Each structure stands twice: as C-alpha cells, then as structure tokens.
C-alpha cells in the first residue's frame, strides 16, 4: 500500500527496480538504507527505488517529508503482510519484515538478492547498485 493508501504491485512500476526491505523506517539503519539507495539511484532512468516496511503509510509519508525525500517510493505491508509472506521476509514473532535488498530487471526477474540475517547490519550497497547497473 502506498503512502496515499493505494494498493500497489510490482506491475505498477515499469522498469528496473531496487526493492529495499526494512523492518521500520524510524530506526537508524533503516533510515540510512533508505536514504542511501534513494540518493545513489534517484537520477537513473527507467529505475525505481521502492522501500517496503510494515510501518503505517502515514508514518512513511511523515518520514519522507522530514528527510526531504519527496520522490521516494514507500510501500507498506502492514495490512496483511502479503509481501513479507510471499518473499519469506516476515519475522512473525515481531510482526516486522527482515532486512533485504532485491534487484529486479524490467521483466520483474530477480537478478540480485541479499537477505541479512542480522537486522542490525547494513546491506552491501555497492553490490546491489552494481547489479542494477549491469542490467541491459
């Protein structure tokens, strides 16, 4: 669900994608991850940076406004955890998503993944960005 309370799916975004999955946007590492991918990739053509968490859409919108990331795409999985369940990222005991990065080509084929066992670790930004830029 978008910050405008619209249901969204991958097919709504035509192009390459970095899906940045974070437990909660209001934590330091999650904020850093979201800022880093948006700053590094915001100007690439045919590319979307999509951050997904279980934060309420209103919280995601507030965070983007406070950070000055007015073009950031934030999606919330709070309602039914369908994304987290589909991708094996739901940490059921905490009702949060595990930290992960997925890079998809324009046909939504996954070309790079990083699942972090420790949610207190940052992802490998360089490898994800390199994988994205290698897509033809």
CSV table of C-alpha atoms in Angstrom, one decimal:
chain,number,residue,atom,x,y,z
A,1,UNK,CA,0.0,0.0,0.0
A,2,UNK,CA,1.4,3.4,-0.9
A,3,UNK,CA,1.6,6.5,1.3
A,4,UNK,CA,-1.6,7.6,-0.5
A,5,UNK,CA,-3.4,4.4,0.6
A,6,UNK,CA,-3.4,3.0,-2.9
A,7,UNK,CA,-2.8,-0.7,-3.4
A,8,UNK,CA,0.3,-1.3,-5.5
A,9,UNK,CA,2.1,-4.2,-7.1
A,10,UNK,CA,5.3,-4.7,-8.9
A,11,UNK,CA,3.5,-4.4,-12.3
A,12,UNK,CA,2.7,-0.8,-11.4
A,13,UNK,CA,6.4,0.1,-11.8
A,14,UNK,CA,7.6,-0.3,-15.4
A,15,UNK,CA,11.4,-0.5,-15.4
A,16,UNK,CA,14.3,-1.8,-13.3
A,17,UNK,CA,13.8,-1.9,-9.5
A,18,UNK,CA,15.7,-1.9,-6.3
A,19,UNK,CA,13.4,-3.2,-3.6
A,20,UNK,CA,14.8,-2.2,-0.2
A,21,UNK,CA,13.1,-4.0,2.6
A,22,UNK,CA,13.5,-2.6,6.1
A,23,UNK,CA,12.0,-3.5,9.5
A,24,UNK,CA,10.9,0.0,10.4
A,25,UNK,CA,11.7,3.3,8.8
A,26,UNK,CA,12.2,5.0,12.1
A,27,UNK,CA,15.4,3.1,13.0
A,28,UNK,CA,18.9,4.4,12.2
A,29,UNK,CA,20.0,1.6,9.9
A,30,UNK,CA,16.6,1.5,8.1
A,31,UNK,CA,16.8,5.3,7.6
A,32,UNK,CA,20.4,5.1,6.3
A,33,UNK,CA,19.5,2.2,3.9
A,34,UNK,CA,16.5,4.2,2.5
A,35,UNK,CA,18.4,7.4,2.1
A,36,UNK,CA,21.5,5.7,0.6
A,37,UNK,CA,19.6,3.9,-2.2
A,38,UNK,CA,17.4,7.0,-2.9
A,39,UNK,CA,20.4,9.3,-3.1
A,40,UNK,CA,22.5,7.0,-5.2
A,41,UNK,CA,19.9,5.9,-7.7
A,42,UNK,CA,17.3,8.7,-7.8
A,43,UNK,CA,18.6,10.1,-11.1
A,44,UNK,CA,18.9,6.8,-13.1
A,45,UNK,CA,16.5,6.4,-16.0
A,46,UNK,CA,13.9,3.7,-16.0
A,47,UNK,CA,14.7,2.8,-12.4
A,48,UNK,CA,12.6,2.7,-9.3
A,49,UNK,CA,13.8,2.5,-5.7
A,50,UNK,CA,11.0,1.0,-3.7
A,51,UNK,CA,11.3,0.8,0.1
A,52,UNK,CA,8.9,-1.6,1.8
A,53,UNK,CA,8.3,-1.9,5.6
A,54,UNK,CA,5.3,-2.6,7.8
A,55,UNK,CA,5.2,1.0,9.1
A,56,UNK,CA,1.8,2.7,8.6
A,57,UNK,CA,1.6,4.6,5.3
A,58,UNK,CA,1.2,7.8,7.3
A,59,UNK,CA,4.4,7.2,9.2
A,60,UNK,CA,6.2,6.5,5.9
A,61,UNK,CA,4.9,9.8,4.4
A,62,UNK,CA,5.9,11.7,7.5
A,63,UNK,CA,9.4,10.3,7.4
A,64,UNK,CA,9.9,11.1,3.7
A,65,UNK,CA,8.8,14.7,4.4
A,66,UNK,CA,11.1,15.1,7.3
A,67,UNK,CA,14.0,13.6,5.2
A,68,UNK,CA,13.2,15.7,2.1
A,69,UNK,CA,12.8,12.6,0.0
A,70,UNK,CA,9.7,13.7,-1.8
A,71,UNK,CA,10.3,11.3,-4.7
A,72,UNK,CA,10.9,8.2,-2.6
A,73,UNK,CA,8.5,5.3,-3.2
A,74,UNK,CA,7.4,3.8,0.1
A,75,UNK,CA,5.1,0.9,0.3
A,76,UNK,CA,3.6,-0.5,3.5
A,77,UNK,CA,3.0,-4.2,4.1
A,78,UNK,CA,1.2,-3.6,7.4
A,79,UNK,CA,-2.3,-4.7,6.3
A,80,UNK,CA,-1.8,-8.4,5.6
A,81,UNK,CA,1.9,-8.9,5.4
A,82,UNK,CA,1.4,-10.3,1.9
A,83,UNK,CA,4.8,-9.2,0.6
A,84,UNK,CA,6.6,-10.5,3.6
A,85,UNK,CA,4.9,-13.8,3.4
A,86,UNK,CA,5.4,-14.2,-0.4
A,87,UNK,CA,9.2,-13.4,-0.2
A,88,UNK,CA,9.9,-15.2,3.1
A,89,UNK,CA,10.7,-11.9,4.9
A,90,UNK,CA,8.1,-11.8,7.6
A,91,UNK,CA,9.5,-12.1,11.1
A,92,UNK,CA,6.2,-13.3,12.6
A,93,UNK,CA,7.3,-13.0,16.2
A,94,UNK,CA,7.9,-9.3,15.8
A,95,UNK,CA,5.4,-8.5,13.0
A,96,UNK,CA,8.2,-6.9,11.1
A,97,UNK,CA,10.0,-7.6,7.8
A,98,UNK,CA,13.6,-8.8,7.7
A,99,UNK,CA,16.2,-6.6,6.1
A,100,UNK,CA,16.8,-7.4,2.5
A,101,UNK,CA,17.6,-6.0,-0.9
A,102,UNK,CA,16.2,-7.3,-4.2
A,103,UNK,CA,17.2,-6.0,-7.7
A,104,UNK,CA,14.8,-6.8,-10.5
A,105,UNK,CA,15.0,-6.2,-14.2
A,106,UNK,CA,12.2,-4.6,-16.2
A,107,UNK,CA,10.5,-8.0,-16.5
A,108,UNK,CA,10.5,-8.4,-12.7
A,109,UNK,CA,13.1,-11.1,-12.8
A,110,UNK,CA,15.2,-11.1,-9.7
A,111,UNK,CA,18.9,-10.6,-10.6
A,112,UNK,CA,20.3,-9.9,-7.2
A,113,UNK,CA,19.3,-10.6,-3.6
A,114,UNK,CA,20.7,-10.0,-0.2
A,115,UNK,CA,18.9,-11.3,2.8
A,116,UNK,CA,20.5,-10.1,6.0
A,117,UNK,CA,20.4,-12.5,9.0
A,118,UNK,CA,21.1,-9.7,11.4
A,119,UNK,CA,18.7,-6.8,11.0
A,120,UNK,CA,21.3,-4.6,12.7
A,121,UNK,CA,23.6,-4.8,9.7
A,122,UNK,CA,23.6,-2.6,6.6
A,123,UNK,CA,23.2,-4.2,3.2
A,124,UNK,CA,26.0,-4.3,0.6
A,125,UNK,CA,25.0,-1.1,-1.3
A,126,UNK,CA,27.8,-1.4,-3.8
A,127,UNK,CA,26.9,-4.9,-4.9
A,128,UNK,CA,23.2,-4.1,-5.3
A,129,UNK,CA,24.0,-0.9,-7.3
A,130,UNK,CA,26.5,-2.8,-9.4
A,131,UNK,CA,23.9,-5.5,-10.2
A,132,UNK,CA,21.3,-2.8,-11.1
A,133,UNK,CA,23.7,-1.0,-13.4
A,134,UNK,CA,24.6,-4.3,-15.1
A,135,UNK,CA,21.1,-4.9,-16.3
A,136,UNK,CA,20.8,-4.3,-20.0
